[in-house]
Amino acid sequence: MKKLMLLLSTCVLLYACDQSKSTNTEENSEQNETAISQENTIVVNKPIGIDNISLESLTKNIITLSSDEFAGRAPASEGETLTINFLENEFKNAGLSPGNGDKFTQKVPLASVEVINKPTLTITTNAEENKDKTMQLTYSDDQVVWTRRQIDSSSLDNSELVFVGYGINAPERNWNDYEGIDVTGKTVVMLVNDPGYATQDEQLFNGNAMTYYGRWDYKFDEAGRQGAAAAIIIHDTKPAAYGWSTVANSWTGPQFDMVRGEDQSELLAVEGWITKDNAYKLFDNSDLNLDEMYEQAKTPEFKAVAMSLKASVSLETKLQFIDSHNVLAMVKGTEKPDEVFIYMAHWDHLGTDSSIEGDGIYNGALDNATGTAGLIELAKAFASSQPKRSVLFMAVTAEEQGLLGSAYYAAHPVFPLNKTIAGINMDGLNNFGRTKDVTVIGLGMSEIDGFLKQCAAKQGRVLEPDSESEKGYFYRSDHFELSKLGVPMSYPNSGYDHIEKGRAYGEEKSEEYLNNNYHMVSDEYDPSWDLTGAIEDLQLYFLTGQEIINSGAWPQWNEGTEFKNARDEQMMERTD
């Protein structure tokens, strides 16, 4: 009986796995094939194309993309050339058309700015009695500073410090940390995450779930809009969702960005982080108590505080301009080819670090050779399914450098955003086996969830929200760049509740990856991986997209999401 129920609950997965073999295929019609279990004679509908999602092919392509030959797939490297050529050939062999006119690629101009002088951040006090409390904060140990300005050098010279709480200006939430103070030319100091996380009040922002206002990139951009010269975020491991080593590794070395024009006035001269220990000393030197400031900053009554301190630092930078590429392929719709559904994954990773003795290749097997290989499997499935509306498969560059490939496409879309139906992003597939659940990052934000839920139920699975919503994962992968311009995007991920070993096993495997392999040279393909869960997830993504595409639906953002207004405007612009 247990085996019978298992087959019922996984009627879609078993098309691609050896656990259940199909028979009586001669009697199947072309439009509605059936799969019949030899053991239990359970008949289920099998959509056209789903057989093309292959465990063997997925595994082979993951191994290829994460091989040492591809050298970590850094943008503008030999690894990029190998990667985009490989993807173009795979899409051609699957029968797809170029997704950018007559080309499979979209050029993405990028700028690299690298701080090369390991600058010391000097903090002095205005008070005569505290002149001996000058702080000399060393690069990477005490602070990490950089600039996004695409120039040869940048500096601060005795820039006044102002504490601005969480550095948020959110009129729709009646919250403005900058109200009543002019920070023009000054250095703002701020906290990471947002007041909802700090209070755990579900009525404040999104409670425990981080909003975009909690993200570091928003905070730096808002400080620039306010006219500040510099911004420093106080690092705090729990609300940041990563330790200081991630700061030191991620914001040192070349920092990629879009190519900026001559007007870079809204970019800060200096951006940076300081450790929490140094922040305590900083506030003490200003006769302020950091813990008290934490308490004040999480209330709407908070007012920014001048700190009676000044910051100085000089950055020497190395500026380079490079071209990378998104890879775009499509299956044209049979009825409404101008309406497009997107599947996306980032092909890039961190390249090779020649300073590391021994193996310095960041192979990026899980992140994101799995998602890129999954994109190929979905492309093969749709190539034979004759969708009514078009399907665009987008392998984007420079995700690891700040979602730059997806940001470039969003700013320069091949297909108008008001004709883009919706999409699904894949950033790391399941490598530890099938699960009873599906984690959806941002569950409840859009109507895509209804389609995903319906199709997951056909697999006997349920949708679960992100259990670590405070880490803001929704704002940290490529779907976000399209989302913030209005296009409804879904970011489903591996479930945790392993079908045989339970939830604790899935959580253990996830934690193991984050602690031992994430953004490390050890993220390599392992023959012990169980990719049957990845196949089940890919089939779910196929079914979900197919349902939306062929139904004629236009999923919308739900009320209360920060992207709904942009989508509403797009829908008004549509001419069918």
Coordinates of C-alpha atoms in Angstrom, one line a residue:
M1 CA 0.0 0.0 0.0
K2 CA 2.8 2.4 0.8
K3 CA 4.4 1.7 -2.5
L4 CA 1.1 2.4 -4.3
M5 CA 0.6 5.7 -2.6
L6 CA 4.2 6.7 -3.5
L7 CA 3.5 6.0 -7.1
L8 CA 0.3 8.1 -7.0
S9 CA 2.1 11.0 -5.4
T10 CA 5.0 11.0 -7.9
C11 CA 3.1 10.3 -11.1
V12 CA 5.1 13.0 -13.0
L13 CA 8.6 12.3 -11.7
L14 CA 8.6 8.7 -12.6
Y15 CA 8.7 9.5 -16.3
A16 CA 12.3 10.3 -16.1
C17 CA 13.5 7.9 -13.5
D18 CA 14.1 4.2 -13.5
Q19 CA 11.8 3.5 -10.6
S20 CA 8.8 3.3 -12.9
K21 CA 9.0 2.1 -16.5
S22 CA 6.3 3.0 -19.1
T23 CA 4.6 0.2 -21.1
N24 CA 1.8 0.0 -23.7
T25 CA 3.3 3.0 -25.5
E26 CA 2.0 1.8 -28.9
E27 CA -1.6 2.6 -27.8
N28 CA -0.7 6.2 -26.7
S29 CA -2.0 9.0 -28.8
E30 CA 0.5 11.7 -29.9
Q31 CA -1.2 14.4 -28.0
N32 CA -1.9 12.6 -24.7
E33 CA 0.6 9.8 -24.0
T34 CA 0.2 7.6 -21.0
A35 CA 2.6 6.1 -18.6
I36 CA 1.6 2.7 -17.0
S37 CA 3.4 1.3 -14.0
Q38 CA 4.3 -2.3 -14.6
E39 CA 3.7 -3.1 -10.9
N40 CA 0.4 -1.3 -10.2
T41 CA -1.1 -0.5 -13.6
I42 CA -1.7 3.2 -12.7
V43 CA -2.4 5.2 -15.7
V44 CA -1.4 8.9 -15.7
N45 CA -1.3 11.7 -18.3
K46 CA 2.1 12.4 -19.7
P47 CA 2.5 15.9 -21.3
I48 CA 4.3 16.0 -24.6
G49 CA 8.0 17.0 -24.2
I50 CA 8.4 15.9 -20.6
D51 CA 10.4 12.8 -21.6
N52 CA 13.1 15.1 -22.9
I53 CA 14.0 16.1 -19.3
S54 CA 16.8 13.5 -18.8
L55 CA 18.7 12.6 -15.7
E56 CA 21.6 11.3 -17.9
S57 CA 21.8 14.5 -19.9
L58 CA 21.4 16.8 -16.9
T59 CA 24.3 15.0 -15.1
K60 CA 26.5 15.1 -18.2
N61 CA 26.0 18.8 -18.7
I62 CA 26.6 19.6 -15.1
I63 CA 29.9 17.7 -15.2
T64 CA 30.9 19.6 -18.4
L65 CA 30.0 23.1 -17.2
S66 CA 31.8 22.6 -13.8
S67 CA 34.9 20.9 -15.2
D68 CA 38.3 22.4 -14.7
E69 CA 38.5 23.1 -18.4
F70 CA 35.8 25.8 -18.0
A71 CA 38.0 27.4 -15.2
G72 CA 35.2 28.6 -13.0
R73 CA 33.2 30.4 -15.8
A74 CA 34.3 34.0 -15.0
P75 CA 32.9 36.7 -17.2
A76 CA 35.2 37.9 -20.1
S77 CA 37.5 34.9 -19.6
E78 CA 38.3 31.8 -21.7
G79 CA 35.8 30.1 -19.5
E80 CA 33.1 32.4 -20.7
T81 CA 34.0 31.6 -24.4
L82 CA 33.7 27.9 -23.7
T83 CA 30.5 28.3 -21.8
I84 CA 28.6 30.4 -24.3
N85 CA 29.7 28.2 -27.2
F86 CA 28.6 25.1 -25.3
L87 CA 25.2 26.6 -24.5
E88 CA 24.7 27.8 -28.1
N89 CA 25.4 24.4 -29.5
E90 CA 23.1 22.7 -27.0
F91 CA 20.3 25.0 -27.8
K92 CA 20.8 24.6 -31.5
N93 CA 20.9 20.8 -31.2
A94 CA 17.6 21.0 -29.2
G95 CA 16.0 22.8 -32.2
L96 CA 15.7 26.2 -30.6
S97 CA 16.0 29.5 -32.5
P98 CA 18.2 32.4 -31.6
G99 CA 16.7 34.6 -28.9
N100 CA 18.2 37.9 -29.9
G101 CA 17.3 38.4 -33.6
D102 CA 19.6 36.2 -35.5
K103 CA 22.0 35.8 -32.5
F104 CA 22.1 33.5 -29.5
T105 CA 24.0 36.1 -27.5
Q106 CA 23.4 39.6 -26.1
K107 CA 26.5 41.7 -25.4
V108 CA 26.7 43.0 -21.8
P109 CA 29.2 45.8 -21.4
L110 CA 30.7 45.8 -17.9
A111 CA 33.1 47.9 -16.0
S112 CA 35.5 46.5 -13.4
V113 CA 36.7 48.8 -10.5
E114 CA 39.4 47.3 -8.2
V115 CA 40.8 49.0 -5.1
I116 CA 44.5 48.4 -5.3
N117 CA 46.0 50.2 -2.3
K118 CA 44.4 48.5 0.7
P119 CA 43.2 51.9 2.1
T120 CA 43.1 52.8 5.8
L121 CA 39.9 54.4 7.0
T122 CA 40.7 57.2 9.5
I123 CA 38.0 58.4 11.9
T124 CA 38.8 61.5 14.0
T125 CA 36.7 63.3 16.6
N126 CA 35.7 67.0 16.8
A127 CA 36.0 67.2 20.5
E128 CA 39.3 68.5 21.9
E129 CA 39.2 66.2 24.9
N130 CA 38.9 63.2 22.6
K131 CA 41.7 64.0 20.1
D132 CA 43.6 60.9 21.2
K133 CA 40.7 58.7 20.1
T134 CA 41.5 58.7 16.4
M135 CA 40.7 55.3 14.9
Q136 CA 42.8 53.8 12.1
L137 CA 40.7 51.0 10.6
T138 CA 42.7 48.5 8.6
Y139 CA 41.5 47.2 5.2
S140 CA 39.7 43.8 5.2
D141 CA 40.2 43.2 8.9
D142 CA 38.4 46.2 10.4
Q143 CA 36.7 47.6 7.3
V144 CA 36.2 47.1 3.6
V145 CA 35.7 50.1 1.4
W146 CA 35.4 50.6 -2.3
T147 CA 33.8 52.8 -4.9
R148 CA 31.4 52.1 -7.8
R149 CA 32.5 55.4 -9.5
Q150 CA 34.3 54.4 -12.7
I151 CA 37.3 56.7 -12.1
D152 CA 41.0 56.2 -11.2
S153 CA 40.7 57.3 -7.6
S154 CA 38.2 58.4 -5.0
S155 CA 38.5 59.8 -1.5
L156 CA 37.0 61.4 1.6
D157 CA 38.6 64.3 3.4
N158 CA 37.2 64.9 6.9
S159 CA 33.6 64.0 5.9
E160 CA 31.2 64.4 8.8
L161 CA 29.5 61.2 10.1
V162 CA 25.8 60.9 10.6
F163 CA 24.0 57.9 12.0
V164 CA 20.8 57.4 9.9
G165 CA 19.4 54.2 11.5
Y166 CA 18.5 51.7 8.8
G167 CA 19.1 54.3 6.0
I168 CA 15.5 53.8 4.7
N169 CA 13.2 56.2 2.9
A170 CA 9.9 54.4 2.3
P171 CA 7.0 56.9 1.9
E172 CA 4.5 54.1 1.4
R173 CA 5.4 52.8 4.8
N174 CA 5.5 56.2 6.4
W175 CA 9.2 55.7 7.2
N176 CA 12.1 58.1 6.4
D177 CA 15.4 57.9 8.3
Y178 CA 16.6 60.9 6.4
E179 CA 13.8 63.2 7.5
G180 CA 14.9 66.5 9.0
I181 CA 18.6 66.2 8.2
D182 CA 20.8 67.2 5.2
V183 CA 23.5 64.6 4.5
T184 CA 24.9 66.3 1.4
G185 CA 28.7 65.6 1.3
K186 CA 28.6 63.7 4.6
T187 CA 29.2 60.0 5.5
V188 CA 26.1 58.2 6.6
V189 CA 26.5 55.2 9.0
M190 CA 23.7 52.7 9.0
L191 CA 22.4 49.3 10.2
V192 CA 21.9 46.2 8.0
N193 CA 18.5 44.7 7.3
D194 CA 15.3 46.5 8.2
P195 CA 13.1 47.4 11.3
G196 CA 10.7 44.5 10.6
Y197 CA 13.5 42.0 11.2
A198 CA 14.8 44.0 14.2
T199 CA 11.4 44.0 15.9
Q200 CA 9.9 40.8 14.6
D201 CA 6.7 42.8 14.2
E202 CA 4.7 41.4 11.3
Q203 CA 3.0 44.8 11.0
L204 CA 6.3 46.6 10.5
F205 CA 7.8 46.2 7.0
N206 CA 7.5 42.4 6.5
G207 CA 8.4 41.3 10.0
N208 CA 11.1 38.7 10.0
A209 CA 11.1 38.5 6.2
M210 CA 13.6 41.0 4.8
T211 CA 12.3 43.6 2.3
Y212 CA 14.4 45.2 -0.4
Y213 CA 14.9 48.1 2.0
G214 CA 17.0 45.8 4.1
R215 CA 19.5 45.1 1.3
W216 CA 22.9 46.7 1.2
D217 CA 22.5 47.8 -2.4
Y218 CA 19.3 49.7 -1.7
K219 CA 21.0 51.4 1.3
F220 CA 24.0 52.6 -0.8
D221 CA 21.7 53.7 -3.6
E222 CA 19.4 55.7 -1.3
A223 CA 22.4 57.3 0.4
G224 CA 23.5 58.5 -3.0
R225 CA 20.1 59.8 -3.9
Q226 CA 20.2 61.8 -0.6
G227 CA 23.5 63.4 -1.7
A228 CA 25.8 61.7 0.8
A229 CA 29.5 61.4 -0.1
A230 CA 29.9 58.0 1.5
A231 CA 28.0 55.3 3.4
I232 CA 29.2 52.7 5.9
I233 CA 27.1 49.7 7.0
I234 CA 27.7 48.2 10.4
H235 CA 28.2 44.5 9.9
D236 CA 26.1 42.2 12.1
T237 CA 26.1 38.5 11.2
K238 CA 22.5 37.5 11.9
P239 CA 20.7 40.3 10.2
A240 CA 23.2 40.3 7.4
A241 CA 22.9 36.5 7.0
Y242 CA 26.7 36.1 6.5
G243 CA 29.8 36.5 8.4
W244 CA 32.6 39.0 8.1
S245 CA 34.6 36.7 5.9
T246 CA 31.9 37.0 3.2
V247 CA 32.3 40.8 3.3
A248 CA 36.1 40.5 3.1
N249 CA 35.9 38.1 0.2
S250 CA 33.1 39.6 -1.8
W251 CA 33.9 43.3 -1.7
T252 CA 37.7 43.1 -2.3
G253 CA 39.2 42.5 -5.7
P254 CA 37.6 43.6 -8.9
Q255 CA 34.0 44.9 -8.5
F256 CA 31.9 44.7 -11.6
D257 CA 29.1 47.1 -12.6
M258 CA 27.2 48.3 -15.5
V259 CA 29.1 50.8 -17.7
R260 CA 28.1 54.2 -16.4
G261 CA 27.8 57.4 -18.3
E262 CA 29.6 60.6 -17.5
D263 CA 27.0 61.6 -14.9
Q264 CA 27.9 59.5 -11.8
S265 CA 26.7 62.1 -9.3
E266 CA 24.3 59.7 -7.5
L267 CA 27.1 57.2 -6.9
L268 CA 28.8 57.5 -3.6
A269 CA 32.5 58.4 -3.5
V270 CA 33.0 55.6 -1.0
E271 CA 30.9 52.6 0.1
G272 CA 31.9 50.2 2.8
W273 CA 31.3 48.0 5.8
I274 CA 32.9 48.1 9.3
T275 CA 32.9 45.3 11.9
K276 CA 30.5 45.5 14.8
D277 CA 33.3 45.6 17.3
N278 CA 34.7 48.7 15.6
A279 CA 31.2 50.2 15.4
Y280 CA 31.0 50.0 19.2
K281 CA 34.3 51.9 19.5
L282 CA 33.1 54.4 16.9
F283 CA 29.9 55.2 18.7
D284 CA 31.7 55.3 22.1
N285 CA 34.1 58.0 20.6
S286 CA 31.0 60.0 19.7
D287 CA 29.5 59.7 23.2
L288 CA 26.8 57.5 21.8
N289 CA 25.7 54.0 22.8
L290 CA 25.4 51.6 19.9
D291 CA 22.9 49.3 21.7
E292 CA 20.7 52.3 22.5
M293 CA 20.9 53.4 18.9
Y294 CA 19.8 49.9 17.8
E295 CA 16.7 50.4 20.0
Q296 CA 15.9 53.9 18.7
A297 CA 16.4 53.0 15.0
K298 CA 13.7 50.4 15.0
T299 CA 11.0 52.8 15.8
P300 CA 9.3 55.2 13.3
E301 CA 10.1 58.1 15.7
F302 CA 13.9 57.7 15.1
K303 CA 15.7 60.8 14.1
A304 CA 19.2 60.8 12.5
V305 CA 22.1 61.8 14.8
A306 CA 25.2 63.8 14.0
M307 CA 28.1 61.9 15.4
S308 CA 30.8 64.6 15.9
L309 CA 33.2 62.4 13.9
K310 CA 35.0 62.8 10.6
A311 CA 36.1 60.2 8.1
S312 CA 39.0 60.3 5.7
V313 CA 40.2 57.7 3.2
S314 CA 41.9 57.5 -0.2
L315 CA 41.2 54.8 -2.8
E316 CA 43.4 54.1 -5.7
T317 CA 41.5 52.1 -8.3
K318 CA 42.2 50.1 -11.4
L319 CA 39.5 50.6 -14.0
Q320 CA 38.8 48.1 -16.9
F321 CA 36.0 47.8 -19.4
I322 CA 35.0 44.4 -20.6
D323 CA 32.2 42.7 -22.6
S324 CA 30.4 39.7 -21.4
H325 CA 27.3 38.0 -22.8
N326 CA 23.9 36.7 -22.0
V327 CA 22.8 33.6 -23.9
L328 CA 19.3 33.7 -25.3
A329 CA 17.4 30.9 -27.1
M330 CA 13.7 30.6 -27.8
V331 CA 10.8 28.3 -28.8
K332 CA 8.4 30.4 -30.8
G333 CA 4.7 30.2 -29.8
T334 CA 2.2 28.7 -32.3
E335 CA -0.6 31.2 -31.6
K336 CA 0.8 34.3 -29.9
P337 CA 4.6 34.4 -30.6
D338 CA 5.0 38.0 -29.4
E339 CA 4.0 37.0 -25.8
V340 CA 7.0 35.5 -23.9
F341 CA 7.5 33.3 -20.8
I342 CA 11.0 33.3 -19.4
Y343 CA 13.1 30.5 -17.9
M344 CA 16.5 31.8 -16.6
A345 CA 19.6 30.8 -14.8
H346 CA 23.0 32.4 -14.4
W347 CA 25.9 30.6 -16.2
D348 CA 28.8 32.5 -14.5
H349 CA 30.8 31.7 -11.4
L350 CA 33.9 33.1 -9.7
G351 CA 36.6 32.0 -12.1
T352 CA 40.1 31.0 -10.9
D353 CA 42.2 32.5 -8.1
S354 CA 45.8 32.1 -9.2
S355 CA 47.0 33.2 -5.7
I356 CA 45.7 30.0 -4.1
E357 CA 48.2 27.3 -3.9
G358 CA 46.9 24.1 -5.5
D359 CA 43.3 24.0 -6.8
G360 CA 42.2 27.6 -7.3
I361 CA 39.3 26.9 -9.6
Y362 CA 35.8 27.9 -8.4
N363 CA 34.0 25.2 -10.4
G364 CA 30.6 26.3 -9.3
A365 CA 29.0 22.9 -9.8
L366 CA 25.8 23.5 -7.7
D367 CA 26.1 27.3 -8.1
N368 CA 25.1 27.4 -10.9
A369 CA 26.1 24.6 -13.3
T370 CA 23.0 22.8 -12.1
G371 CA 20.6 25.6 -13.0
T372 CA 22.3 26.2 -16.3
A373 CA 22.1 22.5 -17.2
G374 CA 18.5 22.5 -16.1
L375 CA 17.8 25.3 -18.5
I376 CA 19.0 23.0 -21.3
E377 CA 16.6 20.2 -20.2
L378 CA 13.6 22.6 -20.1
A379 CA 14.6 23.9 -23.6
K380 CA 14.5 20.4 -24.9
A381 CA 11.1 19.7 -23.4
F382 CA 9.5 22.8 -24.8
A383 CA 11.1 22.4 -28.2
S384 CA 8.9 19.3 -28.8
S385 CA 5.7 20.6 -27.0
Q386 CA 4.5 23.3 -29.4
P387 CA 3.7 26.0 -26.8
K388 CA 1.0 28.5 -27.7
R389 CA 3.1 31.4 -26.6
S390 CA 6.8 31.8 -26.9
V391 CA 9.3 30.6 -24.4
L392 CA 12.6 32.4 -23.9
F393 CA 15.6 30.5 -22.2
M394 CA 18.0 33.0 -20.8
A395 CA 21.5 32.1 -19.4
V396 CA 22.7 35.3 -17.9
T397 CA 26.2 36.5 -17.0
A398 CA 27.7 38.3 -14.0
E399 CA 25.1 37.2 -11.3
E400 CA 28.0 36.7 -8.9
Q401 CA 29.1 40.3 -9.5
G402 CA 25.6 41.8 -8.6
L403 CA 22.9 40.4 -11.0
L404 CA 24.5 42.4 -13.8
G405 CA 23.5 40.2 -16.8
S406 CA 19.9 40.1 -15.8
A407 CA 19.9 43.8 -14.9
Y408 CA 21.2 44.6 -18.4
Y409 CA 18.5 42.5 -20.1
A410 CA 15.9 44.1 -17.9
A411 CA 17.1 47.5 -19.1
H412 CA 17.5 46.4 -22.7
P413 CA 14.9 43.7 -23.2
V414 CA 14.7 41.9 -26.5
F415 CA 11.0 41.4 -25.9
P416 CA 9.0 44.2 -24.4
L417 CA 8.4 43.8 -20.6
N418 CA 4.7 44.4 -21.1
K419 CA 4.7 41.4 -23.4
T420 CA 6.6 39.3 -21.0
I421 CA 4.1 37.0 -19.3
A422 CA 6.1 35.8 -16.2
G423 CA 9.1 33.6 -15.5
I424 CA 10.9 31.1 -13.4
N425 CA 14.5 31.5 -12.2
M426 CA 16.8 28.6 -11.2
D427 CA 19.8 29.2 -9.0
G428 CA 21.1 25.8 -7.7
L429 CA 19.1 22.6 -8.2
N430 CA 18.5 19.8 -5.7
N431 CA 21.5 17.4 -5.4
F432 CA 20.3 15.2 -2.5
G433 CA 17.2 13.4 -3.7
R434 CA 13.4 13.8 -4.0
T435 CA 11.5 15.8 -1.5
K436 CA 7.8 16.0 -0.5
D437 CA 7.9 19.8 -0.5
V438 CA 9.0 22.7 -2.7
T439 CA 10.6 25.8 -1.2
V440 CA 9.4 29.0 -2.9
I441 CA 11.5 32.1 -2.2
G442 CA 8.9 34.8 -1.9
L443 CA 5.9 32.6 -1.6
G444 CA 2.7 34.6 -1.6
M445 CA 4.1 37.5 -3.7
S446 CA 2.5 36.6 -7.1
E447 CA -0.2 34.6 -8.7
I448 CA 2.4 32.3 -10.2
D449 CA 2.2 30.4 -6.9
G450 CA -1.3 29.2 -7.7
F451 CA -0.1 27.5 -10.9
L452 CA 3.0 26.1 -9.1
K453 CA 0.8 24.8 -6.3
Q454 CA -1.6 23.1 -8.7
C455 CA 1.3 21.3 -10.6
A456 CA 3.1 20.4 -7.4
A457 CA -0.1 18.7 -6.1
K458 CA 0.0 16.5 -9.2
Q459 CA 3.4 15.3 -7.9
G460 CA 2.0 14.8 -4.4
R461 CA 4.0 17.7 -3.1
V462 CA 3.3 20.9 -1.2
L463 CA 4.7 24.5 -1.4
E464 CA 6.6 25.8 1.6
P465 CA 7.8 29.4 2.3
D466 CA 11.5 30.2 2.7
S467 CA 12.4 29.2 6.2
E468 CA 15.1 31.9 6.2
S469 CA 13.2 34.8 4.8
E470 CA 15.2 37.2 7.0
K471 CA 18.2 36.6 4.7
G472 CA 16.4 38.3 1.8
Y473 CA 17.1 35.6 -0.8
F474 CA 14.4 37.0 -3.1
Y475 CA 16.5 40.0 -3.7
R476 CA 19.7 38.1 -4.3
S477 CA 19.2 36.3 -7.6
D478 CA 18.5 37.2 -11.2
H479 CA 14.7 37.1 -11.2
F480 CA 14.8 40.2 -9.0
E481 CA 16.0 42.5 -11.8
L482 CA 12.9 41.7 -13.9
S483 CA 10.7 41.7 -10.8
K484 CA 11.5 45.2 -9.7
L485 CA 10.6 46.4 -13.2
G486 CA 7.2 44.7 -12.9
V487 CA 7.5 41.3 -14.5
P488 CA 6.1 38.5 -12.1
M489 CA 8.9 36.1 -11.5
S490 CA 9.0 32.9 -9.3
Y491 CA 12.1 31.6 -7.5
P492 CA 11.4 28.0 -6.5
N493 CA 14.1 26.1 -4.8
S494 CA 14.9 22.7 -3.4
G495 CA 12.6 21.4 -0.8
Y496 CA 13.9 20.0 2.6
D497 CA 11.5 17.1 3.5
H498 CA 13.4 14.2 1.9
I499 CA 10.9 11.6 0.7
E500 CA 12.6 8.8 2.7
K501 CA 15.0 10.5 5.1
G502 CA 12.9 13.3 6.3
R503 CA 13.2 17.1 6.8
A504 CA 16.2 16.9 9.1
Y505 CA 18.3 15.2 6.4
G506 CA 17.4 17.9 3.8
E507 CA 18.2 20.7 6.2
E508 CA 21.5 19.0 7.1
K509 CA 22.5 18.8 3.4
S510 CA 21.6 22.4 2.8
E511 CA 23.6 23.5 5.8
E512 CA 26.5 21.3 4.8
Y513 CA 26.7 23.0 1.4
L514 CA 26.5 26.5 2.8
N515 CA 29.2 25.9 5.4
N516 CA 31.6 23.8 3.3
N517 CA 31.1 24.6 -0.4
Y518 CA 29.2 27.8 -1.1
H519 CA 31.5 30.2 -3.1
M520 CA 34.5 27.9 -2.4
V521 CA 36.7 25.9 -4.7
S522 CA 35.2 22.8 -3.2
D523 CA 31.9 23.3 -5.1
E524 CA 32.6 20.5 -7.5
Y525 CA 30.4 17.8 -9.0
D526 CA 30.3 14.7 -6.8
P527 CA 29.3 11.3 -8.2
S528 CA 27.4 10.6 -5.0
W529 CA 24.9 13.4 -5.8
D530 CA 21.3 12.2 -6.1
L531 CA 19.8 14.4 -8.9
T532 CA 16.4 12.7 -9.0
G533 CA 15.1 15.6 -7.0
A534 CA 16.4 18.0 -9.6
I535 CA 14.6 16.1 -12.3
E536 CA 11.3 16.2 -10.3
D537 CA 11.8 20.0 -9.8
L538 CA 12.5 20.5 -13.5
Q539 CA 9.4 18.6 -14.4
L540 CA 7.4 20.8 -12.0
Y541 CA 8.8 24.0 -13.6
F542 CA 8.0 22.6 -17.1
L543 CA 4.4 21.8 -16.1
T544 CA 3.9 25.2 -14.4
G545 CA 5.2 27.2 -17.3
Q546 CA 3.3 25.1 -19.8
E547 CA 0.0 25.7 -17.9
I548 CA 0.6 29.5 -17.8
I549 CA 1.7 29.6 -21.4
N550 CA -1.1 27.6 -22.9
S551 CA -3.9 28.9 -20.7
G552 CA -3.4 32.5 -21.9
A553 CA -3.1 33.6 -18.3
W554 CA -1.2 36.8 -17.2
P555 CA -0.2 36.2 -13.6
Q556 CA 0.0 39.3 -11.5
W557 CA 1.8 40.5 -8.3
N558 CA -0.4 40.2 -5.3
E559 CA -1.6 43.3 -3.4
G560 CA 1.1 44.7 -1.0
T561 CA 4.1 43.7 -3.1
E562 CA 6.5 46.5 -4.0
F563 CA 6.4 45.5 -7.7
K564 CA 2.6 45.6 -8.3
N565 CA 2.4 49.2 -9.4
A566 CA 5.0 48.8 -12.1
R567 CA 3.2 45.7 -13.5
D568 CA -0.2 47.5 -13.4
E569 CA 1.3 50.2 -15.6
Q570 CA 2.7 47.6 -18.0
M571 CA -0.7 45.9 -18.3
M572 CA -2.3 49.3 -19.2
E573 CA 0.3 49.7 -21.9
R574 CA -0.4 46.4 -23.6
T575 CA -2.1 46.3 -27.0
D576 CA -3.3 42.8 -27.8

